[in-house]
Short mmCIF file of C-alpha atoms and ligand atoms in Angstrom, two decimals:
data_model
loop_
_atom_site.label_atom_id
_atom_site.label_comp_id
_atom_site.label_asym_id
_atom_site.label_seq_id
_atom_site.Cartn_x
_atom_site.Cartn_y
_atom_site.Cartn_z
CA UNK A 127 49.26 142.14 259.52
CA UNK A 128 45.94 143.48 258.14
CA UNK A 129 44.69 141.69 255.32
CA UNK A 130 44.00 144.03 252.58
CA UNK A 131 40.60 143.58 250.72
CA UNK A 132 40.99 141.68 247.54
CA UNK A 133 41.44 144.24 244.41
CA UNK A 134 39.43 144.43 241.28
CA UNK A 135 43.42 143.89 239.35
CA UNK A 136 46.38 143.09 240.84
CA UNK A 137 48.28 144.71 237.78
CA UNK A 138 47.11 148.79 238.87
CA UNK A 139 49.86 149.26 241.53
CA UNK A 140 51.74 151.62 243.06
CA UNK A 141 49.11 154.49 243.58
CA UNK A 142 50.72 158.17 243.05
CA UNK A 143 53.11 158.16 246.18
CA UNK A 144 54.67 154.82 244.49
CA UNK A 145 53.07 152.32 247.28
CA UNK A 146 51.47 149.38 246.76
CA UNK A 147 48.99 149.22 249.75
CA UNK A 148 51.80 149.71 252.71
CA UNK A 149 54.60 148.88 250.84
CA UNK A 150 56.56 150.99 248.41
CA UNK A 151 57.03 154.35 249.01
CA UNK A 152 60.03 157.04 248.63
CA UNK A 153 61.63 157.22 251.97
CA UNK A 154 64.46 159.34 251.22
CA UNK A 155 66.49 162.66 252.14
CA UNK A 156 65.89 165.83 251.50
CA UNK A 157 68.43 166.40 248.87
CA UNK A 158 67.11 163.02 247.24
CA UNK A 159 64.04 163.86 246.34
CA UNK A 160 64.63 166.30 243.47
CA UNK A 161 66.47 163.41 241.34
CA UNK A 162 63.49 161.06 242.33
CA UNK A 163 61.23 163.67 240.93
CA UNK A 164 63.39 164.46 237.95
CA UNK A 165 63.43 160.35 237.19
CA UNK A 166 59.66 159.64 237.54
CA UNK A 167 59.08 162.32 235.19
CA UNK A 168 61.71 161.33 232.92
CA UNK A 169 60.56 157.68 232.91
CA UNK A 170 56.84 158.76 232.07
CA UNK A 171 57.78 160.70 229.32
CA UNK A 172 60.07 157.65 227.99
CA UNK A 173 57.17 155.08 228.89
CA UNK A 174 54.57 157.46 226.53
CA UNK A 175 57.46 157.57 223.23
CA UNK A 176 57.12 155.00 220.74
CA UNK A 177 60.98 155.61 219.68
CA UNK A 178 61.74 154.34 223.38
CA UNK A 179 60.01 151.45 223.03
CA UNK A 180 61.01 151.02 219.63
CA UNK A 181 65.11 151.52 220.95
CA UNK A 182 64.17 148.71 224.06
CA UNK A 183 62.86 146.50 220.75
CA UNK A 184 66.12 146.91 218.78
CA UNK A 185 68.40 146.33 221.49
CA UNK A 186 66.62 143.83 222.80
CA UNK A 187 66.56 141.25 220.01
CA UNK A 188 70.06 142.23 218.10
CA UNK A 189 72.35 143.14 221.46
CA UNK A 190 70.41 140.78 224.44
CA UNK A 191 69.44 137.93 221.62
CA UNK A 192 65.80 138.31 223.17
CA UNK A 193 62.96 136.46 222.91
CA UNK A 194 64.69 133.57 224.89
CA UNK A 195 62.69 130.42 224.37
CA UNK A 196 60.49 128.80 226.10
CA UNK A 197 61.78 125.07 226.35
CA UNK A 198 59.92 121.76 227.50
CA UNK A 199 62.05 120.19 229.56
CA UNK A 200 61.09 116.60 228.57
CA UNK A 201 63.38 114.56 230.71
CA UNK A 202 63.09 116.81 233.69
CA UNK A 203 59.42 116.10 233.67
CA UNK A 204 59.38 112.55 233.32
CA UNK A 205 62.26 112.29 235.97
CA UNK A 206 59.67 113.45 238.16
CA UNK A 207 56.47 111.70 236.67
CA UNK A 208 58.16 108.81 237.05
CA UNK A 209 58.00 109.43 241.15
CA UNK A 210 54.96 110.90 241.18
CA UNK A 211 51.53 108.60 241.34
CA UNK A 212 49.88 107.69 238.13
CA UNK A 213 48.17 110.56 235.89
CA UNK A 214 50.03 112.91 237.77
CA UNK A 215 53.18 114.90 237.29
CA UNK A 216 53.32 118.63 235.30
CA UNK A 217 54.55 119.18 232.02
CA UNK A 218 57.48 121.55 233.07
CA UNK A 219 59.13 124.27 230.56
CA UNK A 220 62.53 126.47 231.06
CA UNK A 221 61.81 130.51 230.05
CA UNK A 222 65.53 130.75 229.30
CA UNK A 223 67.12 134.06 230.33
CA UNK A 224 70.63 132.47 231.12
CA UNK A 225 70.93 132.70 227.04
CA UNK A 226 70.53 136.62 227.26
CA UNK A 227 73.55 138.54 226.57
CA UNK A 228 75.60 138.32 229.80
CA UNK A 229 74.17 135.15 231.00
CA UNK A 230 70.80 136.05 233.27
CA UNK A 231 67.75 138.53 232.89
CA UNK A 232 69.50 141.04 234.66
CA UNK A 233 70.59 142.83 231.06
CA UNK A 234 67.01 143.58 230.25
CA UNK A 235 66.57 145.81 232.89
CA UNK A 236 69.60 147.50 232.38
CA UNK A 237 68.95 148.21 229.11
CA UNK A 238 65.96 150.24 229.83
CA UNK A 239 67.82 152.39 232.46
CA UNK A 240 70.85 153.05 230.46
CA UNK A 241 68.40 154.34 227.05
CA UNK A 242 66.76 156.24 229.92
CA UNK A 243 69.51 158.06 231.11
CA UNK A 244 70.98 159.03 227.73
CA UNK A 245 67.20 160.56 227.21
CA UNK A 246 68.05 162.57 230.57
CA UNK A 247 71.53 163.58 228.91
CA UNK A 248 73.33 161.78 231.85
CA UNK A 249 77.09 160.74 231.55
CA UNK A 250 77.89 158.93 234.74
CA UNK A 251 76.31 155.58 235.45
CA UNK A 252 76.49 154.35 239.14
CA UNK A 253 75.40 151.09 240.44
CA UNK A 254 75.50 148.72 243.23
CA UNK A 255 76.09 145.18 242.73
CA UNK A 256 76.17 141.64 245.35
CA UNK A 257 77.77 138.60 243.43
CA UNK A 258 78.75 140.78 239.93
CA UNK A 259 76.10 140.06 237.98
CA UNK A 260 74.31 143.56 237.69
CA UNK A 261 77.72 145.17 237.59
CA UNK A 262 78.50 143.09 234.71
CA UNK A 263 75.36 143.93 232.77
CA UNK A 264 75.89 148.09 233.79
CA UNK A 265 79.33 147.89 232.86
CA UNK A 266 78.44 146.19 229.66
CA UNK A 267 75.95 148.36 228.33
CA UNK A 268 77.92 151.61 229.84
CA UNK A 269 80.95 149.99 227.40
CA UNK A 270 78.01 149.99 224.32
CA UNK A 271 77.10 153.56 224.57
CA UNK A 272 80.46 155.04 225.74
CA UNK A 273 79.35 155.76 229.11
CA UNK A 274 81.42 156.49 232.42
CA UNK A 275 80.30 153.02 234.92
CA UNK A 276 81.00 153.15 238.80
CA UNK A 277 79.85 150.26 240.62
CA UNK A 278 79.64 149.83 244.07
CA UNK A 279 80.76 146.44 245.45
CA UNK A 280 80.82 145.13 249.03
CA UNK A 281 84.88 144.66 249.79
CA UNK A 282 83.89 141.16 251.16
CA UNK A 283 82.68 140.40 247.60
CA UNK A 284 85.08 141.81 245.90
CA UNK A 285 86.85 138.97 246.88
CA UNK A 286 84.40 136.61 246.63
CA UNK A 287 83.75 137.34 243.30
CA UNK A 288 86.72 138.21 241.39
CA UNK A 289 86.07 136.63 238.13
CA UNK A 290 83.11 139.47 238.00
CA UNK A 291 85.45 141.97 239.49
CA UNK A 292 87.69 141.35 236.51
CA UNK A 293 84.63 141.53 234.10
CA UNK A 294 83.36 144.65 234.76
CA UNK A 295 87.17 145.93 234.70
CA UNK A 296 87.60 144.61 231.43
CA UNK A 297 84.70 146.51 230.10
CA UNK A 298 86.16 150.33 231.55
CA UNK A 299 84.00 149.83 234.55
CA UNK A 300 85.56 151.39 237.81
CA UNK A 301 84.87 149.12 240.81
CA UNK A 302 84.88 150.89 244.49
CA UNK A 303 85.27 148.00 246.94
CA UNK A 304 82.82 149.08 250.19
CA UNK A 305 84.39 148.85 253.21
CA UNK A 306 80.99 150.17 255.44
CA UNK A 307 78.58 148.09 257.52
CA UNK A 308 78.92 144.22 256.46
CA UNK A 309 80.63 145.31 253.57
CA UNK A 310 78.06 143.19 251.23
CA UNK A 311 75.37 144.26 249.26
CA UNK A 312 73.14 146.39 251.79
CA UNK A 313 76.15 148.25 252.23
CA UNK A 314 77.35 148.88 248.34
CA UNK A 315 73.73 150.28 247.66
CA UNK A 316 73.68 152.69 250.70
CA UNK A 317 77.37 154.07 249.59
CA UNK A 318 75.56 154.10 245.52
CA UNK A 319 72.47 155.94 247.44
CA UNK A 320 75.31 158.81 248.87
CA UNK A 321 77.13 158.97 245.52
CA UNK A 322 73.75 160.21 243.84
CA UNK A 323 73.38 163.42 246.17
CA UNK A 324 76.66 164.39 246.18
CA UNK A 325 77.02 164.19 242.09
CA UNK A 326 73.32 165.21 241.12
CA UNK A 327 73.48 166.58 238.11
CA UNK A 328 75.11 164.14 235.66
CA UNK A 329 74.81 160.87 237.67
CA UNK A 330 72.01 158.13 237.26
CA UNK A 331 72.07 155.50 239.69
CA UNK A 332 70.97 152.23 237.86
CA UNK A 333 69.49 150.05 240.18
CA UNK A 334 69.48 145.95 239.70
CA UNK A 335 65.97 144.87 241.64
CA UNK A 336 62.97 145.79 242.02
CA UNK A 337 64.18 147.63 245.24
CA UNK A 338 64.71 151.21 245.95
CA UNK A 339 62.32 154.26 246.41
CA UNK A 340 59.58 154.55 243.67
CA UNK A 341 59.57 154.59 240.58
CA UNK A 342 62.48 152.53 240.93
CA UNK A 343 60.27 148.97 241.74
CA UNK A 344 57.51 150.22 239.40
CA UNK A 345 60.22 150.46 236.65
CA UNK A 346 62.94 147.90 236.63
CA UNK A 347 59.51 145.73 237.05
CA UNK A 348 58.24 147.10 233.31
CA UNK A 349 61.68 146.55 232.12
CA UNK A 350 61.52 142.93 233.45
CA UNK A 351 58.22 142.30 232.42
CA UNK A 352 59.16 141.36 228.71
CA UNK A 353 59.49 137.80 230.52
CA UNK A 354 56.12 137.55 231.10
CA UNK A 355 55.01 138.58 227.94
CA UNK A 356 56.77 136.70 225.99
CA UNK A 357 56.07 133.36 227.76
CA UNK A 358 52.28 134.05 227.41
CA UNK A 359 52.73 134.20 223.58
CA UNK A 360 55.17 131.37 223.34
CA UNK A 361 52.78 129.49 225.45
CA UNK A 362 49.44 129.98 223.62
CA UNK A 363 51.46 129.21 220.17
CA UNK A 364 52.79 126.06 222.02
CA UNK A 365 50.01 124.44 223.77
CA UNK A 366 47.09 126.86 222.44
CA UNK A 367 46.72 128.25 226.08
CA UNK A 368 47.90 129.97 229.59
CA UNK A 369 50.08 127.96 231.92
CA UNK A 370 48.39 126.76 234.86
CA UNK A 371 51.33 127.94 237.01
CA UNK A 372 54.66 129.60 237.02
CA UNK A 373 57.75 129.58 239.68
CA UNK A 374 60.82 131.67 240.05
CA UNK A 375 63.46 132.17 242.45
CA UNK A 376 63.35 135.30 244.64
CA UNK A 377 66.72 137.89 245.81
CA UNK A 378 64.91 141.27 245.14
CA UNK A 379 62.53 139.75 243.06
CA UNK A 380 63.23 141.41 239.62
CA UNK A 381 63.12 138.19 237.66
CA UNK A 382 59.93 137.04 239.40
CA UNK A 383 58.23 140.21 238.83
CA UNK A 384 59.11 140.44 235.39
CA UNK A 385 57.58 136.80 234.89
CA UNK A 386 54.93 136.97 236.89
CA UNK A 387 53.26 140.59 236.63
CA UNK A 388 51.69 139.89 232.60
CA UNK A 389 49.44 137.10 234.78
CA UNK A 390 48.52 138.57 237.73
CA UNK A 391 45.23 139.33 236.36
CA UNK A 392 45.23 135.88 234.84
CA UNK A 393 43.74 134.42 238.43
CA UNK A 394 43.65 130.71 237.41
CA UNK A 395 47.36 131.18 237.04
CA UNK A 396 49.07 129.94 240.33
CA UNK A 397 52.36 131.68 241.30
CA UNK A 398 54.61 130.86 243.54
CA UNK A 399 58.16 133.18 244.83
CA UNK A 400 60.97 130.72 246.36
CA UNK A 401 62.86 132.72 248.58
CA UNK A 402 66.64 131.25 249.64
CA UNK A 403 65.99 129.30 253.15
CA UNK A 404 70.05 129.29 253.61
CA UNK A 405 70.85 126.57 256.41
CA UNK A 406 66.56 126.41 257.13
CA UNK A 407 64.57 129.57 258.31
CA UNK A 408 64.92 128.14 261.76
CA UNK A 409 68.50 128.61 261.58
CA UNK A 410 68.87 132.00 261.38
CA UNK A 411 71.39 131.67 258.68
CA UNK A 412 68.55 133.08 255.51
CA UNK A 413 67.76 135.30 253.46
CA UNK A 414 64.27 134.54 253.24
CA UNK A 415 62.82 137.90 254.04
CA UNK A 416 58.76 137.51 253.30
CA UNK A 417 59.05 133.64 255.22
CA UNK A 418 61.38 135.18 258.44
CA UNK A 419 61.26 139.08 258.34
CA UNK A 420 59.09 141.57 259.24
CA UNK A 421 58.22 144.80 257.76
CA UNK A 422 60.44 148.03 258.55
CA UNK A 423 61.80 150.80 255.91
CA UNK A 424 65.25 150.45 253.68
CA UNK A 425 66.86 151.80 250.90
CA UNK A 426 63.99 154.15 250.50
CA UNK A 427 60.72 152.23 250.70
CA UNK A 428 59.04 150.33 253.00
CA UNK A 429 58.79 145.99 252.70
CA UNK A 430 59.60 142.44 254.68
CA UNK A 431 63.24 143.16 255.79
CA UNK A 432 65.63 140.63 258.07
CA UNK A 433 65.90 142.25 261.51
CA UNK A 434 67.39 141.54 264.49
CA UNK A 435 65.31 142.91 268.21
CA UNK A 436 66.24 146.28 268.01
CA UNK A 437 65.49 146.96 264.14
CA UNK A 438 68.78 146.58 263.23
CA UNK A 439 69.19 145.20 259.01
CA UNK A 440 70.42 141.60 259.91
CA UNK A 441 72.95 139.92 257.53
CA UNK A 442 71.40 137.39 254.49
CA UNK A 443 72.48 134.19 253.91
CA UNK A 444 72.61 132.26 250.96
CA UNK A 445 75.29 129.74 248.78
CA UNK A 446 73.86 132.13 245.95
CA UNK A 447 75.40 135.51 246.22
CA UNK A 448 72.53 136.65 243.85
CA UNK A 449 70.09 135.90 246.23
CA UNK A 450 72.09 137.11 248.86
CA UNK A 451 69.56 140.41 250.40
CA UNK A 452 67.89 140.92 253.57
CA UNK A 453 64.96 142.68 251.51
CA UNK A 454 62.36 142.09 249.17
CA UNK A 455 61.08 144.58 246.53
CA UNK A 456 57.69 145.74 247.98
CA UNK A 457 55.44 144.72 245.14
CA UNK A 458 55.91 141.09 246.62
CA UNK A 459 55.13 141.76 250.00
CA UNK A 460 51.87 143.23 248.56
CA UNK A 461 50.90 140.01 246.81
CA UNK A 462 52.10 138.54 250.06
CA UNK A 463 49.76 139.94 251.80
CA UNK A 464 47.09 140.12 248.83
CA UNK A 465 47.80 136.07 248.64
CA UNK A 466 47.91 136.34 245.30
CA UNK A 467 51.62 134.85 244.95
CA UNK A 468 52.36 131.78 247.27
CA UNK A 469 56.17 132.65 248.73
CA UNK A 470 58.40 129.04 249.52
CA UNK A 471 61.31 128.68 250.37
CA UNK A 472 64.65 126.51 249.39
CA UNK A 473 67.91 125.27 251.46
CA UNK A 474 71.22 125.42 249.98
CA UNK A 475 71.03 121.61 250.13
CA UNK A 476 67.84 121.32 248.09
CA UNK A 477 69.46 123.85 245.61
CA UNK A 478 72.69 121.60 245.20
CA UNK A 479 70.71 118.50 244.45
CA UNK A 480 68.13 120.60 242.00
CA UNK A 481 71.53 121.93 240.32
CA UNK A 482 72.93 118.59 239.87
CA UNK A 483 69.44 117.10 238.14
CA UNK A 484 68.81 119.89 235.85
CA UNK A 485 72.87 119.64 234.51
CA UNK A 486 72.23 116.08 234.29
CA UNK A 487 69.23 115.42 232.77
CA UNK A 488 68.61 118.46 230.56
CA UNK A 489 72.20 119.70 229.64
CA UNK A 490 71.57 123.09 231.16
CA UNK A 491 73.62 124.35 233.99
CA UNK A 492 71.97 126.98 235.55
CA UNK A 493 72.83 129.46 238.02
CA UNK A 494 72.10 128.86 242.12
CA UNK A 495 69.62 131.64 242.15
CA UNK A 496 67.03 129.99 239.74
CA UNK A 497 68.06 126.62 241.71
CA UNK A 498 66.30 126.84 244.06
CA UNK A 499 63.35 127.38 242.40
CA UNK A 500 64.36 124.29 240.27
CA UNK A 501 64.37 123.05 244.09
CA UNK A 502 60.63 123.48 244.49
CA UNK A 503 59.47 122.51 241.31
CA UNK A 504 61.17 118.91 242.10
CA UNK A 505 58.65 118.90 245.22
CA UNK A 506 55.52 120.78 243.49
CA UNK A 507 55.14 119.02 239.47
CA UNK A 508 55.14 115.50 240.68
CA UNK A 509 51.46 116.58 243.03
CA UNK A 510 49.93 117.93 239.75
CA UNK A 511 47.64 116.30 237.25
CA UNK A 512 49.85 115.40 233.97
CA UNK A 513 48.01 117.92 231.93
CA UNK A 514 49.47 120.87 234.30
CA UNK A 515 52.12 123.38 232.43
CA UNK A 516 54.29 125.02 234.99
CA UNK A 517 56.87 127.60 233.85
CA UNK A 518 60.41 128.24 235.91
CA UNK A 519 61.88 131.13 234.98
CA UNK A 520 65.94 130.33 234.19
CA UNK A 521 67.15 133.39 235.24
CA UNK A 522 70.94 132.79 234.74
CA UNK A 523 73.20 130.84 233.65
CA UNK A 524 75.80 128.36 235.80
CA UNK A 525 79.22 129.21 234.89
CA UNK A 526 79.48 132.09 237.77
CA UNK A 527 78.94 129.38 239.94
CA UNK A 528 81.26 126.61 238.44
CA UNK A 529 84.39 127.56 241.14
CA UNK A 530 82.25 127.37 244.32
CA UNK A 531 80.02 124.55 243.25
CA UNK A 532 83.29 122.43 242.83
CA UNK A 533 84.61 123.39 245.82
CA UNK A 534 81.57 122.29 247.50
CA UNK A 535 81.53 119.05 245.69
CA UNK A 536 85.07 118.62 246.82
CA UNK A 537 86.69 119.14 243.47
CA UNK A 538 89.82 121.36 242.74
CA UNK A 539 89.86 122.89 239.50
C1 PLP B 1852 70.64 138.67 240.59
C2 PLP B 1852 70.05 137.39 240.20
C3 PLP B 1852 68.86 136.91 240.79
C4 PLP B 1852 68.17 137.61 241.92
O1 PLP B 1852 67.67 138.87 241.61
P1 PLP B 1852 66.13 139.14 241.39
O2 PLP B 1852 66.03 140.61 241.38
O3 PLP B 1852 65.39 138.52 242.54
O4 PLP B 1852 65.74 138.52 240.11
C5 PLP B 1852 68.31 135.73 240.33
N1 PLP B 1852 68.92 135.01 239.35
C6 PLP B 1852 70.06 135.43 238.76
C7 PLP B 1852 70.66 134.58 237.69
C8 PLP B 1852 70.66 136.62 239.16
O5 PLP B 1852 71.81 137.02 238.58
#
């Protein structure tokens, strides 16, 4: 790939036709492209109305619980200053998400597309969702404003994750197991995608990532990007100034974009992505899509994809359904390329072990996704100077993960 020459701000992106250098875009039909239209112009508006923001505000701290903390995790970092050579090993602090409503930061981007599409008058919510998590936060906030909530599921994770399943039931959702392709999650938002043309005018599709054709990257990005902001704050009131780098775990990239984005500018920030390495890139068996992809076009823009020879969307592997997608959202493969953002990846066996230490040592159980970012900040505090403050972002919460993680360890429940 051509390297793109450096930009005066890595915060300006995506130009007019939603791309961020060749990434991004709105590949979509025909009959598509009206509701695109309809929803950038609809999201502008929204973006430009203080009551909007002011309604995000509101919901956010009295129905998500937001700001989450920011938490120094003492023990975790002198766990790992105790392995590291002297003088060395970062200070290392939790932004805690897994204590939004619904257990991860998934909720804060819903939020903004539900307020959106009662602005746009629209009844009918419609989303696609991989382990249950974004269905659960859709179906959730659909129950809070009275709205109808479909949500497409892959029928292979339908059963695979039937205590979500039940969730989203619970809360009036109506689940359509999808019985197309791989029947996973490339396959639940392609069957969402076809749902949207054929019901245009009072359907919204709500989508979980910062995926899909603009503005959908641009915007669930925005929505996520409260993170960000609110660790910069938390950090200068905590140690009087920026963090000298921040990690988070990578399916989409939604909670990594909303974390990292507010410091992109912020160039003596390091970032680093941790994509889910399955059984090891070499394996085949990933879902690292920026480490072992290549760039092609899906679900209406164009990024780092899994492939097999002939082009063909190859499946993703992960233990962590969340992670679980043989994309990336396109802003990443810009700061990819860009180098801006350093991309790593984790095994499912690093994950396990980073699980087990942060239960054990700080009380927090947190979810496989933001394990394996756990995973690489076992490997990257210990070869910083003490003085370094790195920030993982939490993203969710454990308990999704309590039945398979047993299993695993060879427990029955
Ligand atoms: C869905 C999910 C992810 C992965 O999605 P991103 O868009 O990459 O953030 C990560 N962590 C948790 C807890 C999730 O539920």
């Amino acid at each position: 790939m051509t390297l793109n020459p450096a930009p005066n701000s890595f915060r300006t992106g995506p130009d007019e036709r939603g791309r961020f250098g060749i990434f991004g875009g709105r590949f979509v039909a025909e009959t598509l492209m009206p509701l695109i239209l309809d929803l950038e112009k609809a999201y502008a508006d929204a973006k430009a109305d203080p009551s909007f923001k002011a309604d995000m505000e509101s919901y956010g701290t009295h129905y998500i619980g937001r700001p989450s903390p920011l938490y120094y995790a003492e023990r975790l970092t002198e766990h790992l200053r105790a392995q590291a050579p002297a003088g060395q090993g970062a200070k290392i602090f939790f932004k805690r998400e897994e204590l939004n409503h619904t257990g991860s930061h998934k909720v804060n981007n819903v939020l903004g597309q539900i307020l959106l599409a009662r602005r746009m008058g629209k009844p009918r919510i419609i989303a696609e969702t991989g382990a249950g998590q974004h269905g659960v936060a859709t179906a959730t906030l659909c129950a809070r404003f009275g709205l109808k909530c479909v949500v497409y599921m892959g029928a292979v994770d339908v059963e695979r994750q039937a205590p979500n399943v039940f969730r989203m039931k619970m809360l009036g959702a109506e689940v359509i197991p999808v019985q197309s392709g791989t029947r996973t999650l490339k396959d639940a938002m392609n069957e969402a995608l076809r749902d949207w043309v054929t019901n245009v005018s009072d359907t919204f599709y709500c989508i979980g990532t910062v995926a899909g054709p603009h503005p959908y990257p641009a915007m669930v990005r925005d929505f996520q990007s409260v993170i960000g902001i609110e660790t910069k704050q938390q950090m200068l009131e905590m140690e009087g100034r920026l963090p000298d780098s921040l990690i988070a775990c990578i399916g989409g990239g939604s909670n990594a974009m909303g974390l990292f984005h507010p410091f992109l500018d912020d160039r003596e920030v390091e970032i680093y992505g941790v994509e889910a390495a399955g059984h090891g890139v070499q394996s085949g068996l990933h879902a690292a899509s920026l480490t072992g992809g290549r760039p092609g076009v899906l679900h209406g823009n164009r990024t780092f994809l899994l492939m097999n020879e002939d082009g063909q969307i190859a499946d993703a592997h992960s233990i962590s359904a969340g992670l679980d997608y043989p994309g990336i959202g396109p802003e990443h493969a810009w700061l990819h390329e860009m180098g801006r953002v350093t991309y790593l990846s984790a095994t499912d066996t690093e994950t396990l072990e980073a699980f087990k230490l942060c239960s054990m040592l700080e009380g927090i159980i947190p979810a496989l996704e933001p394990a394996h970012a756990l995973a690489k900040v076992a490997e990257l505090a210990p070869t910083k100077p003490a003085e370094h403050l790195m920030v993982l972002n939490l993203s969710g919460r454990g308990d999704k993960d309590i039945p398979q993680v047993a299993q695993i360890f060879g427990q029955t429940l």
